[in-house]
mmCIF file with all atom_site columns, C-alpha atoms in Angstrom:
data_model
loop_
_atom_site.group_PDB
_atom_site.id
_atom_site.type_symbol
_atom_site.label_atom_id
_atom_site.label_alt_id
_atom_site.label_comp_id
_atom_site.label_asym_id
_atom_site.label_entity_id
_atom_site.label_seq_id
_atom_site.pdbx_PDB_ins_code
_atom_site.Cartn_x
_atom_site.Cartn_y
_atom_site.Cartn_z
_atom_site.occupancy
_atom_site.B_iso_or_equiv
_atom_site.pdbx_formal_charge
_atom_site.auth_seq_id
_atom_site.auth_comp_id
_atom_site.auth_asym_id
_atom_site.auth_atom_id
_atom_site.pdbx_PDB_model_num
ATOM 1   C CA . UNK D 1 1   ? -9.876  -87.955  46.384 1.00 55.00 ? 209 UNK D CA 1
ATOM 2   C CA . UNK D 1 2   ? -13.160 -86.897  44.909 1.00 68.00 ? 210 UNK D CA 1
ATOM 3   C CA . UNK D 1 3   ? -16.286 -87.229  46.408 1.00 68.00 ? 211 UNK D CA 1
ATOM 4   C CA . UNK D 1 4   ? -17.839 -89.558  43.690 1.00 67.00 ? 212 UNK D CA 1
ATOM 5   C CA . UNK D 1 5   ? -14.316 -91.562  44.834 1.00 71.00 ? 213 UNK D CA 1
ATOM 6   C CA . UNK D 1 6   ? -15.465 -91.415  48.265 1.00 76.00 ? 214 UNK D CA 1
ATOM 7   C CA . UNK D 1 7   ? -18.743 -93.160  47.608 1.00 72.00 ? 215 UNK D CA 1
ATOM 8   C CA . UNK D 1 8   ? -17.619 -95.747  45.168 1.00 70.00 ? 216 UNK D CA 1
ATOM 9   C CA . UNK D 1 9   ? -15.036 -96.687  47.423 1.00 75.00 ? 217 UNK D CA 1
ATOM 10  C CA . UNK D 1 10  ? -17.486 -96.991  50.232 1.00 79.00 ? 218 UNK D CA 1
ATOM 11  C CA . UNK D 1 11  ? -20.311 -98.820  48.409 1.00 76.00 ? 219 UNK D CA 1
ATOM 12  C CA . UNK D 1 12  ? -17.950 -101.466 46.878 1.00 75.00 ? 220 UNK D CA 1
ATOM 13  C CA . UNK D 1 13  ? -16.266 -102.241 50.290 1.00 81.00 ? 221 UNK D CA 1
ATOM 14  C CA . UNK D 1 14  ? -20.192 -102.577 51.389 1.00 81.00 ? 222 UNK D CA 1
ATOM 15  C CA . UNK D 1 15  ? -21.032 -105.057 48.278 1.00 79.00 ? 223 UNK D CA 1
ATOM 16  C CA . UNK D 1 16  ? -18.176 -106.534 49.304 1.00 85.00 ? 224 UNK D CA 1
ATOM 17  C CA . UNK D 1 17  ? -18.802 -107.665 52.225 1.00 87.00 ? 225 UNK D CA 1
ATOM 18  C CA . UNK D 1 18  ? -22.367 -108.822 51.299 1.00 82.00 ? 226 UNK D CA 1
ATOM 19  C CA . UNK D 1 19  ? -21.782 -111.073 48.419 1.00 83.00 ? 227 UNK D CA 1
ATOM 20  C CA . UNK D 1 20  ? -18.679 -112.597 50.677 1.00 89.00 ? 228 UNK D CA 1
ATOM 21  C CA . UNK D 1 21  ? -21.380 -113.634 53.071 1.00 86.00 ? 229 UNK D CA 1
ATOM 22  C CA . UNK D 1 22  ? -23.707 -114.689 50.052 1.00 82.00 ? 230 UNK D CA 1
ATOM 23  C CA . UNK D 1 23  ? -20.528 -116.791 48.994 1.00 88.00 ? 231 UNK D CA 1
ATOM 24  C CA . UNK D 1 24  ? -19.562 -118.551 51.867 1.00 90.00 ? 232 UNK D CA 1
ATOM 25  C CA . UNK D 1 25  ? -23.454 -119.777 52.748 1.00 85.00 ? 233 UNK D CA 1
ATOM 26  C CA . UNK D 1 26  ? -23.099 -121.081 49.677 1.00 85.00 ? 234 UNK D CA 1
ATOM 27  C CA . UNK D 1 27  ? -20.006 -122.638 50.449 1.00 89.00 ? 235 UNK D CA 1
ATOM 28  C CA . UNK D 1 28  ? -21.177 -123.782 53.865 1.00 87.00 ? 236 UNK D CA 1
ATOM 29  C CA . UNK D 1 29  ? -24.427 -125.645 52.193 1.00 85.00 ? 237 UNK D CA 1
ATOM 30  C CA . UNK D 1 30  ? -22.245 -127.931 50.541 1.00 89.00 ? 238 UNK D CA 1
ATOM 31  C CA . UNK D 1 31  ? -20.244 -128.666 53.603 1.00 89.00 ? 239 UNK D CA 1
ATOM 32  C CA . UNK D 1 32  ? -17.087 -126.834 52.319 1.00 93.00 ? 240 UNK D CA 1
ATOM 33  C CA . UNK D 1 33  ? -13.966 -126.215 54.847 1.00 94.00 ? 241 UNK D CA 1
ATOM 34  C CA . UNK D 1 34  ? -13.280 -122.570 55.998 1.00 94.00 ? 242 UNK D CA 1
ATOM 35  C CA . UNK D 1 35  ? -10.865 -122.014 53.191 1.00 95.00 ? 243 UNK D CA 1
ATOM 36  C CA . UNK D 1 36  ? -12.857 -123.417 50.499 1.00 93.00 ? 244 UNK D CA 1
ATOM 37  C CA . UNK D 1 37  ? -15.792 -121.177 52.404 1.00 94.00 ? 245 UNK D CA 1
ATOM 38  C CA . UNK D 1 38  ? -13.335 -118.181 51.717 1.00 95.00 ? 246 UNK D CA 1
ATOM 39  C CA . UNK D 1 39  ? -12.738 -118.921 47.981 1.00 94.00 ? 247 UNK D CA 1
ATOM 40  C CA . UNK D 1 40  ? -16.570 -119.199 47.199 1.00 94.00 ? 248 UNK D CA 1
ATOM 41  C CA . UNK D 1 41  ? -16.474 -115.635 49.081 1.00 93.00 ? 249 UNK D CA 1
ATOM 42  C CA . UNK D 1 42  ? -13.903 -113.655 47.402 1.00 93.00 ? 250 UNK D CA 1
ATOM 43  C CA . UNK D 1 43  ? -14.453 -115.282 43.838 1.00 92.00 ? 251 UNK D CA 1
ATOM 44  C CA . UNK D 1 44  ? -17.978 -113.504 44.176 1.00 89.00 ? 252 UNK D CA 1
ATOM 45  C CA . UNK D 1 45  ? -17.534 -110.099 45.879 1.00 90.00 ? 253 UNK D CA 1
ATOM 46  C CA . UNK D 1 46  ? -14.438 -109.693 43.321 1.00 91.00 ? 254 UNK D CA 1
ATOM 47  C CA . UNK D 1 47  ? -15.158 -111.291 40.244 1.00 93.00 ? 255 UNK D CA 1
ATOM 48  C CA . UNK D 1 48  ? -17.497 -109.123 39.118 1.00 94.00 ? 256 UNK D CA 1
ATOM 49  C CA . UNK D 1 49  ? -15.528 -106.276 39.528 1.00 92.00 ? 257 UNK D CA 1
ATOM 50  C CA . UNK D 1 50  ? -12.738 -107.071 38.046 1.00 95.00 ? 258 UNK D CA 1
ATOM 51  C CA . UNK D 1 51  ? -14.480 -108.345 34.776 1.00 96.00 ? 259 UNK D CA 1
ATOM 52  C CA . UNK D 1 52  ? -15.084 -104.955 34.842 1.00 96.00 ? 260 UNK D CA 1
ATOM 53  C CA . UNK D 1 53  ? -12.124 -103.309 35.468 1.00 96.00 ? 261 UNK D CA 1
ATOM 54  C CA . UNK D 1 54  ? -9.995  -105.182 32.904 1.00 96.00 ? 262 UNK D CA 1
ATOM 55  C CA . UNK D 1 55  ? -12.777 -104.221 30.308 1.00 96.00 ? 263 UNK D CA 1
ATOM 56  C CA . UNK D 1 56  ? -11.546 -100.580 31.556 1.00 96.00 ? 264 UNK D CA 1
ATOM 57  C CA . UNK D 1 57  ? -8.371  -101.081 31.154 1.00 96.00 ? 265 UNK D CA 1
ATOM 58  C CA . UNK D 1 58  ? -7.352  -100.587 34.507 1.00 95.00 ? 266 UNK D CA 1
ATOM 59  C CA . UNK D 1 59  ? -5.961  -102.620 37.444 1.00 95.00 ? 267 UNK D CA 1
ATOM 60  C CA . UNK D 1 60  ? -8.269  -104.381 39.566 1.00 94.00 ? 268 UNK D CA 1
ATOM 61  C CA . UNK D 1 61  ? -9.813  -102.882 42.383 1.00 88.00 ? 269 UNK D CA 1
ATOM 62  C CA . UNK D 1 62  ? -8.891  -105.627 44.532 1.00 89.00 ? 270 UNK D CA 1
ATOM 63  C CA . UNK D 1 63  ? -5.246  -105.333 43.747 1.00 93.00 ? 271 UNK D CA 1
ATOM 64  C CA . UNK D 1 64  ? -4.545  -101.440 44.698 1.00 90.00 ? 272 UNK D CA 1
ATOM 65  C CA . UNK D 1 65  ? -6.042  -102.233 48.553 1.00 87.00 ? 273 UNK D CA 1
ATOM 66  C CA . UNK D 1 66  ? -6.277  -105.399 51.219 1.00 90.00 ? 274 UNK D CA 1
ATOM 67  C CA . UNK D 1 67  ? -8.767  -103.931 52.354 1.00 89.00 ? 275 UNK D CA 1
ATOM 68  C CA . UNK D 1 68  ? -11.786 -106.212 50.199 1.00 89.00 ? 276 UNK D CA 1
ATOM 69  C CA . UNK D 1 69  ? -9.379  -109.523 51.034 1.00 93.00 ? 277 UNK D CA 1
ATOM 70  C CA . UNK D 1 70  ? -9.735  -108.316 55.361 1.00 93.00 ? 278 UNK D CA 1
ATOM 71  C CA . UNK D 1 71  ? -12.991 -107.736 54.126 1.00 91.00 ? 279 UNK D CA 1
ATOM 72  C CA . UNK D 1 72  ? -14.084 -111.254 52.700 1.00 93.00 ? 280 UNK D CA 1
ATOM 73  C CA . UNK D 1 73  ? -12.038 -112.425 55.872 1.00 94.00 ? 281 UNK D CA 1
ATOM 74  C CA . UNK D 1 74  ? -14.327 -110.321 58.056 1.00 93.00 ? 282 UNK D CA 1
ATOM 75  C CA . UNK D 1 75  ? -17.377 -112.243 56.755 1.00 92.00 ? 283 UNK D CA 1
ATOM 76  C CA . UNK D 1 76  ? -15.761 -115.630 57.212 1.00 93.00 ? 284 UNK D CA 1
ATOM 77  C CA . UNK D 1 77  ? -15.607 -114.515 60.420 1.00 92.00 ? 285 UNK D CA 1
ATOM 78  C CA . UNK D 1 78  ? -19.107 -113.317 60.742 1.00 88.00 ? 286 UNK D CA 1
ATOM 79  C CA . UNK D 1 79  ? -20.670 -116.678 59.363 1.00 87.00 ? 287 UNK D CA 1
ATOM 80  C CA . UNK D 1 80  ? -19.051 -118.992 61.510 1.00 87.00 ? 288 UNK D CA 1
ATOM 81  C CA . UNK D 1 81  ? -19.600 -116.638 65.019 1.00 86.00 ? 289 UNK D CA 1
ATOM 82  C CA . UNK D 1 82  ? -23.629 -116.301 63.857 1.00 80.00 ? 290 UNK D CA 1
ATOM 83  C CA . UNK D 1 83  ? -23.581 -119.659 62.045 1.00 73.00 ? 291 UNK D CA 1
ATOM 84  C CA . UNK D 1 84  ? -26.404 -120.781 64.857 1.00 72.00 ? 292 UNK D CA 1
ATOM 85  C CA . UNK D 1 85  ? -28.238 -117.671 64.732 1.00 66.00 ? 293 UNK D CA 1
ATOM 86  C CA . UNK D 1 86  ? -28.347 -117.432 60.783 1.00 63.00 ? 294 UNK D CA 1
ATOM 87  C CA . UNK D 1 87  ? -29.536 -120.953 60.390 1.00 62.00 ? 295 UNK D CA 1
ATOM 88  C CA . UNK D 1 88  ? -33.396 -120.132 61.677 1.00 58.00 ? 296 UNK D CA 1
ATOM 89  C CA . UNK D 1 89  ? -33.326 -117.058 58.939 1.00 58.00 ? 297 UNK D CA 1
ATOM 90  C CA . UNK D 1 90  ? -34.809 -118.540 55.561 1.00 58.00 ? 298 UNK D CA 1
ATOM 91  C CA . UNK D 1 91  ? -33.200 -116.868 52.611 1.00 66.00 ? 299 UNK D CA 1
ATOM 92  C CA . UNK D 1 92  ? -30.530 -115.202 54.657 1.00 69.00 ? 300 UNK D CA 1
ATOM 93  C CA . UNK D 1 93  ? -27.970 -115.904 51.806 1.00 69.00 ? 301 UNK D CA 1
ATOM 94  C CA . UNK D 1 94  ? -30.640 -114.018 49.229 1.00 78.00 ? 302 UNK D CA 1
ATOM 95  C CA . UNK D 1 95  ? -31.219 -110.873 51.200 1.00 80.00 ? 303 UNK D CA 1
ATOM 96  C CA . UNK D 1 96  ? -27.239 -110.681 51.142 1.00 77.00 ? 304 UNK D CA 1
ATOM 97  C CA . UNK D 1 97  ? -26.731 -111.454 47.823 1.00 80.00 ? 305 UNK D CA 1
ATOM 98  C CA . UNK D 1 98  ? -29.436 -109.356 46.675 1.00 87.00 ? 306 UNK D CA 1
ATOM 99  C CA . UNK D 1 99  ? -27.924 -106.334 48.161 1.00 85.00 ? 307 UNK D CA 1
ATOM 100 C CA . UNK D 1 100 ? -24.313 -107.763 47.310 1.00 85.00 ? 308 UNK D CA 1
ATOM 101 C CA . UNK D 1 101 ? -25.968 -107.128 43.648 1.00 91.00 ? 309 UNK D CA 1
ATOM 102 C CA . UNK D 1 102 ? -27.263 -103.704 44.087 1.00 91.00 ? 310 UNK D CA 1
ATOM 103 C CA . UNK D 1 103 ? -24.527 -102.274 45.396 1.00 87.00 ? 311 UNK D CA 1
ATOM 104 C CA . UNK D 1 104 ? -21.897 -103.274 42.993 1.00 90.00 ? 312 UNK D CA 1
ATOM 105 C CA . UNK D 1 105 ? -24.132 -102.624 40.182 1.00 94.00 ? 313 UNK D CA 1
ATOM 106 C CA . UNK D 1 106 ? -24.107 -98.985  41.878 1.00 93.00 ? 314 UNK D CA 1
ATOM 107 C CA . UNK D 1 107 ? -20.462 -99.173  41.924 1.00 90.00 ? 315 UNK D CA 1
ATOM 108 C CA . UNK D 1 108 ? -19.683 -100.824 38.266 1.00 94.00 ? 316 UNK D CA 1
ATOM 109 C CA . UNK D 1 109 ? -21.862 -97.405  37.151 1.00 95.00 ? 317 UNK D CA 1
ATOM 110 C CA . UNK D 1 110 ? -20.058 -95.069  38.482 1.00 92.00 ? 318 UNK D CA 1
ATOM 111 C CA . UNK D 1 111 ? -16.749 -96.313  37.968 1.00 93.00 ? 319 UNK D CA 1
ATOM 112 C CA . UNK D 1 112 ? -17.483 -95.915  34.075 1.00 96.00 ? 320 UNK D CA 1
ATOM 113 C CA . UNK D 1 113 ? -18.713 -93.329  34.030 1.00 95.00 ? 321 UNK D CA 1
ATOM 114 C CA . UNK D 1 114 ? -15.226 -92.244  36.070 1.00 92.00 ? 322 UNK D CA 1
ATOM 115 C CA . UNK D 1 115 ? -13.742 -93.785  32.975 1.00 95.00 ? 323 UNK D CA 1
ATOM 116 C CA . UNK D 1 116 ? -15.488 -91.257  30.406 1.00 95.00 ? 324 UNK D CA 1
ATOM 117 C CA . UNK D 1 117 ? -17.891 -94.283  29.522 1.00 97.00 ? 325 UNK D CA 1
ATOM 118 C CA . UNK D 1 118 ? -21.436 -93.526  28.180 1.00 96.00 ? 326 UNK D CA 1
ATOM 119 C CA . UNK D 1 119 ? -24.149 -94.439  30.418 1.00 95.00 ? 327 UNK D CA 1
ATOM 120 C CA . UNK D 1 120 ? -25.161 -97.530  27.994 1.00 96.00 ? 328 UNK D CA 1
ATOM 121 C CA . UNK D 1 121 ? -21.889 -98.974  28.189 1.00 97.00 ? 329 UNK D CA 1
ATOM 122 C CA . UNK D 1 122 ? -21.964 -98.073  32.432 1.00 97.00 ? 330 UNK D CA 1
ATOM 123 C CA . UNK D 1 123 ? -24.943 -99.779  32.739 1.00 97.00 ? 331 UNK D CA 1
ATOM 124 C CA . UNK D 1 124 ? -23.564 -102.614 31.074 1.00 96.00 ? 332 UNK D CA 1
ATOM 125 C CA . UNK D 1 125 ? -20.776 -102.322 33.198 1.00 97.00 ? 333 UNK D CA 1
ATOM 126 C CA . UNK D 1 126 ? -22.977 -102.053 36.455 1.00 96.00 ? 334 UNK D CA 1
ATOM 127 C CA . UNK D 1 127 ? -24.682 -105.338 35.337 1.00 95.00 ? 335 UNK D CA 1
ATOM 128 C CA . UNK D 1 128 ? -21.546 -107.543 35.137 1.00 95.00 ? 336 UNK D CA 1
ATOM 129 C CA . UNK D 1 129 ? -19.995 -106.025 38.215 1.00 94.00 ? 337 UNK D CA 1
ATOM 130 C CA . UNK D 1 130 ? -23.215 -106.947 40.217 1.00 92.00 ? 338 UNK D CA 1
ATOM 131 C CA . UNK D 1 131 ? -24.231 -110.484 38.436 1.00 91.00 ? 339 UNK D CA 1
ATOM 132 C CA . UNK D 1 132 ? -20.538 -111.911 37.269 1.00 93.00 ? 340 UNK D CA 1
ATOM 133 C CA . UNK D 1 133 ? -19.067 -112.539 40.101 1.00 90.00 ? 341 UNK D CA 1
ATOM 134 C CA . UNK D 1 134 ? -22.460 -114.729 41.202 1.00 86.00 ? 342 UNK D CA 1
ATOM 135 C CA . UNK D 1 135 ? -21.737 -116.811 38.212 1.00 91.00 ? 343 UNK D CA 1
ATOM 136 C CA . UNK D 1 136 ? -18.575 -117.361 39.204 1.00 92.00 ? 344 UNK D CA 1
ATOM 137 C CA . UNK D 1 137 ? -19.580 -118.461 42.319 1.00 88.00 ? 345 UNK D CA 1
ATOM 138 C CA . UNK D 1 138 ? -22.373 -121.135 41.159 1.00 89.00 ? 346 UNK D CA 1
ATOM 139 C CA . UNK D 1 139 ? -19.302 -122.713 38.562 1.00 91.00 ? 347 UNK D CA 1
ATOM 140 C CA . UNK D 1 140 ? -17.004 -122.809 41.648 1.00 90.00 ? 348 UNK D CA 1
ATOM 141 C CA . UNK D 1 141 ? -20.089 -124.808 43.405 1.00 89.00 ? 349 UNK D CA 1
ATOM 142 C CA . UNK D 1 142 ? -21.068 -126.789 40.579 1.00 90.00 ? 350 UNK D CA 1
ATOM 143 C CA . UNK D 1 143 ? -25.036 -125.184 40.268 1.00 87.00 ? 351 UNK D CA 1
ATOM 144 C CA . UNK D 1 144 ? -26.766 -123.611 38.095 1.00 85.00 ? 352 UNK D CA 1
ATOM 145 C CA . UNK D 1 145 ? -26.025 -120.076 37.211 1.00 85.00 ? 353 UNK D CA 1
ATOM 146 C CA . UNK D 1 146 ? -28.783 -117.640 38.335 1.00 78.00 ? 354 UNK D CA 1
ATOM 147 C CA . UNK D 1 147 ? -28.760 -115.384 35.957 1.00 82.00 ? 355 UNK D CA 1
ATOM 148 C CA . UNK D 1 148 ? -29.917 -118.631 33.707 1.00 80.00 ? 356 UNK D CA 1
ATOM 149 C CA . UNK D 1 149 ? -32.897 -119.482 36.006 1.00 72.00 ? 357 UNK D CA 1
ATOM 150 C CA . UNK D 1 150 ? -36.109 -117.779 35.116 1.00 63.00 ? 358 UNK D CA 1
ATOM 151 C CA . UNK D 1 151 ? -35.715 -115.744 38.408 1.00 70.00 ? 359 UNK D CA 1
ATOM 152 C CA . UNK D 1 152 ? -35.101 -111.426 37.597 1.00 86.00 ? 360 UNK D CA 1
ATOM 153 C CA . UNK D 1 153 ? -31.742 -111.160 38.474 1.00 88.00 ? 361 UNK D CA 1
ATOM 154 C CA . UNK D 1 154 ? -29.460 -109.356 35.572 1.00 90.00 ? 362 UNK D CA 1
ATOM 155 C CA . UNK D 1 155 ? -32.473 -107.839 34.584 1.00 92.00 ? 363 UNK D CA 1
ATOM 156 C CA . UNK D 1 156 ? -32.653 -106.300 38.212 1.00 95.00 ? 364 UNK D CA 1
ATOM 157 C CA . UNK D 1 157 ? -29.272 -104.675 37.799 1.00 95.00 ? 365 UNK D CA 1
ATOM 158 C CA . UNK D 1 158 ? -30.188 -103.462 34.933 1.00 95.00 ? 366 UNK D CA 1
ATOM 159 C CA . UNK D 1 159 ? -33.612 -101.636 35.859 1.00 96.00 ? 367 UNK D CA 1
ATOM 160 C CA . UNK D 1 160 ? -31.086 -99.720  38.650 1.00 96.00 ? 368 UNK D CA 1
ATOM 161 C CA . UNK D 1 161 ? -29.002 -98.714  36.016 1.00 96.00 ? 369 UNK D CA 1
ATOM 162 C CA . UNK D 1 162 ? -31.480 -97.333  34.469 1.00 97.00 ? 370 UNK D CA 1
ATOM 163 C CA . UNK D 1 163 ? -33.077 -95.364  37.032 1.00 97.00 ? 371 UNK D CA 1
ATOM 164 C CA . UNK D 1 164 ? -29.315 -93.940  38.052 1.00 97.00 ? 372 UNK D CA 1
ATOM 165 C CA . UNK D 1 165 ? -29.352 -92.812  34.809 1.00 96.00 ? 373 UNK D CA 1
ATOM 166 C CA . UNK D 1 166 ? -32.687 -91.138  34.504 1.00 97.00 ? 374 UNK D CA 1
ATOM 167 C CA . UNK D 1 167 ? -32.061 -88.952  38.199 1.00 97.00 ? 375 UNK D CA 1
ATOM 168 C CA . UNK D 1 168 ? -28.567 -88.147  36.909 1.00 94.00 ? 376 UNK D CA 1
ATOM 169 C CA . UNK D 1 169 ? -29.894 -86.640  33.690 1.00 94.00 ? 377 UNK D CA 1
ATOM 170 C CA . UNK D 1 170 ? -32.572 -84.664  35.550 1.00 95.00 ? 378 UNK D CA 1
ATOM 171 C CA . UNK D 1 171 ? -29.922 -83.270  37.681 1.00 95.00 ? 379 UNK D CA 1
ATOM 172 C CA . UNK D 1 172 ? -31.047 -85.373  40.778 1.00 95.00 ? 380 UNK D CA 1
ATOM 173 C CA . UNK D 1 173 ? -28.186 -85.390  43.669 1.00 93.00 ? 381 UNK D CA 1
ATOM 174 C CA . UNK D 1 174 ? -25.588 -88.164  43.520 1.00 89.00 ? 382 UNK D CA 1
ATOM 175 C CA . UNK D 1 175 ? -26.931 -89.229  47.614 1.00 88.00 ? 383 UNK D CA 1
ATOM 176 C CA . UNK D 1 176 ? -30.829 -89.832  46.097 1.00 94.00 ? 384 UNK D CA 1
ATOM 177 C CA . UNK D 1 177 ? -29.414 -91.236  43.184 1.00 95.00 ? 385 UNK D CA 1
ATOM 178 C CA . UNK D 1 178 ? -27.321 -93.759  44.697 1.00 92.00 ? 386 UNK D CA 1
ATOM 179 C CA . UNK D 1 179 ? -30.364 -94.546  47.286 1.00 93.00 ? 387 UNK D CA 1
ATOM 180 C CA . UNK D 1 180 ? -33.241 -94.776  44.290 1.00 96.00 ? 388 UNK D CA 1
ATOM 181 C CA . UNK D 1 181 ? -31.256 -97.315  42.359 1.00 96.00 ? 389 UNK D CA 1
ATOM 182 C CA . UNK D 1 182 ? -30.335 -99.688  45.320 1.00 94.00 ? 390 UNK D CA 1
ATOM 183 C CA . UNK D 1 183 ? -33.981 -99.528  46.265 1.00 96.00 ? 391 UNK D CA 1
ATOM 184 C CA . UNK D 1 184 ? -35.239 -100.491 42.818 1.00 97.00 ? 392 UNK D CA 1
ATOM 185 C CA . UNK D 1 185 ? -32.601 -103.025 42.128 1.00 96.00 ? 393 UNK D CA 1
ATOM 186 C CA . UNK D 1 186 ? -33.549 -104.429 45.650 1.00 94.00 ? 394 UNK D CA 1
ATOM 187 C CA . UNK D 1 187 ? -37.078 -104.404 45.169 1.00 96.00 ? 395 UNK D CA 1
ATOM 188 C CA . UNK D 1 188 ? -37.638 -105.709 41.873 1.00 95.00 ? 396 UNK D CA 1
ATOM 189 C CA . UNK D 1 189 ? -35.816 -108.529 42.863 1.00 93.00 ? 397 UNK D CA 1
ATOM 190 C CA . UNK D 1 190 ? -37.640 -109.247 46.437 1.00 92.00 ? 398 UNK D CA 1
ATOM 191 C CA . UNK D 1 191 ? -40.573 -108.817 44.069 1.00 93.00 ? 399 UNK D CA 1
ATOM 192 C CA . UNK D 1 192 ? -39.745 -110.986 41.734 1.00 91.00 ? 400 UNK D CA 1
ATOM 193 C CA . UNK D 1 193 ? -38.752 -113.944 44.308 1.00 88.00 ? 401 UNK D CA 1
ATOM 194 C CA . UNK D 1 194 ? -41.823 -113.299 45.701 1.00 88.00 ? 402 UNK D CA 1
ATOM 195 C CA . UNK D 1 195 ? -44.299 -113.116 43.585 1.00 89.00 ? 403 UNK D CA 1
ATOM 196 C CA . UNK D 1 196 ? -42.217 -115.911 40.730 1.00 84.00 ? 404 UNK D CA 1
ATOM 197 C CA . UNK D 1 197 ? -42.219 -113.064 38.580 1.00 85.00 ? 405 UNK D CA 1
ATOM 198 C CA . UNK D 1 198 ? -39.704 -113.984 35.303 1.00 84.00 ? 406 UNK D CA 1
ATOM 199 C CA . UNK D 1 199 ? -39.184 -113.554 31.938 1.00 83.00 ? 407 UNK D CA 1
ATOM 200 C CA . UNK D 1 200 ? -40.568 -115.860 29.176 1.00 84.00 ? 408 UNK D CA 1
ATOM 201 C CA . UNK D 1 201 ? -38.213 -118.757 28.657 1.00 81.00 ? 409 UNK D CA 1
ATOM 202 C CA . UNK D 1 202 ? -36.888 -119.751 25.195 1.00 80.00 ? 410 UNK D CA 1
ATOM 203 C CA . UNK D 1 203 ? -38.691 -123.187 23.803 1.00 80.00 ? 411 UNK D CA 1
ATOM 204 C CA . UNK D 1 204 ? -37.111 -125.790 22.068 1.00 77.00 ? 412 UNK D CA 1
ATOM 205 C CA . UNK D 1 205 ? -38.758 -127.884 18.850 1.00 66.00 ? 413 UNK D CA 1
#
């Protein structure tokens, strides 16, 4: 296995685990059972993803190893043992689901680019694996998409992808590459959440 391989595999089992969490405290603010808790999870650490990897042409990610179902498990598990402990953290489910986002926008890159993809289609790519699977996850709960709210949140993804693809042209090494993009996904988001940065919204007549 290559060692672009290596870190994919590692960064989506991360972003995996994160937007399961980001899932089921979604799930658990509208009072849903464990199961229904581990539904909201896996619909958005996988959906995403494989959006993305059917576009490739390729089997889903999901399907060739347990390992992101023992995974989204793994975070059930997590938010029902620290279920007390997480409840006096404000935004707890947005700190996860913003690095739920960065990371699989990391990962829907360089997957594409495994594919032979140019970088505008991978950061394309990088922006549905990071932001789909969150849509999914607000149908399954009946809200709002984000990615519709005024909030930065595609756009965040998208800034990252950027930025990956600016240090890989300059012949940057895949380790700061990987670490610049998280950061600015990360931070333009915090940022934006913080300070109610957002793009103009469309008016009607």
């Amino acid at each position: 296995m290559e060692y672009n391989e290596i870190v994919t595999q590692i960064i989506e089992f991360l972003g995996t685990f994160a937007f399961a969490i980001s899932g089921i405290r979604h799930a658990a603010a509208k009072h849903f059972d464990w199961f229904g808790g581990y539904v909201c999870g896996i619909a958005v650490a996988i959906g995403g993803g494989t959006i993305r990897d059917v576009m490739l042409g390729t089997t889903p990610f999901w399907m060739t190893n347990p390992i992101y179902m023992i995974c989204t498990a793994m975070a059930l598990l997590f938010v029902v043992v620290f279920a007390k402990h997480m409840e006096g953290l404000r935004n707890t489910w947005f700190v996860f689901d913003t690095l739920g986002l960065a990371l699989f926008t990391i990962a829907g890159i360089q997957k594409s680019l495994l594919f032979g993809q140019p970088y505008w289609v991978a950061i394309i790519m990088g922006c549905i694996t990071g932001s789909a699977g969150g849509v999914i996850r607000d149908v399954l709960l009946n809200n709002e998409p984000v990615i519709f709210h005024r909030e930065i949140y595609a756009m965040a993804a998208v800034a990252g992808g950027i930025i990956y693809w600016l240090f890989d042209y300059f012949g940057v090494t895949i380790e700061v590459t990987v670490i610049s993009s998280f950061l600015v996904t990360c931070l333009i988001r915090f940022l934006a959440v913080r300070y109610h940065l957002s793009l103009p919204t469309l008016k009607d007549e």
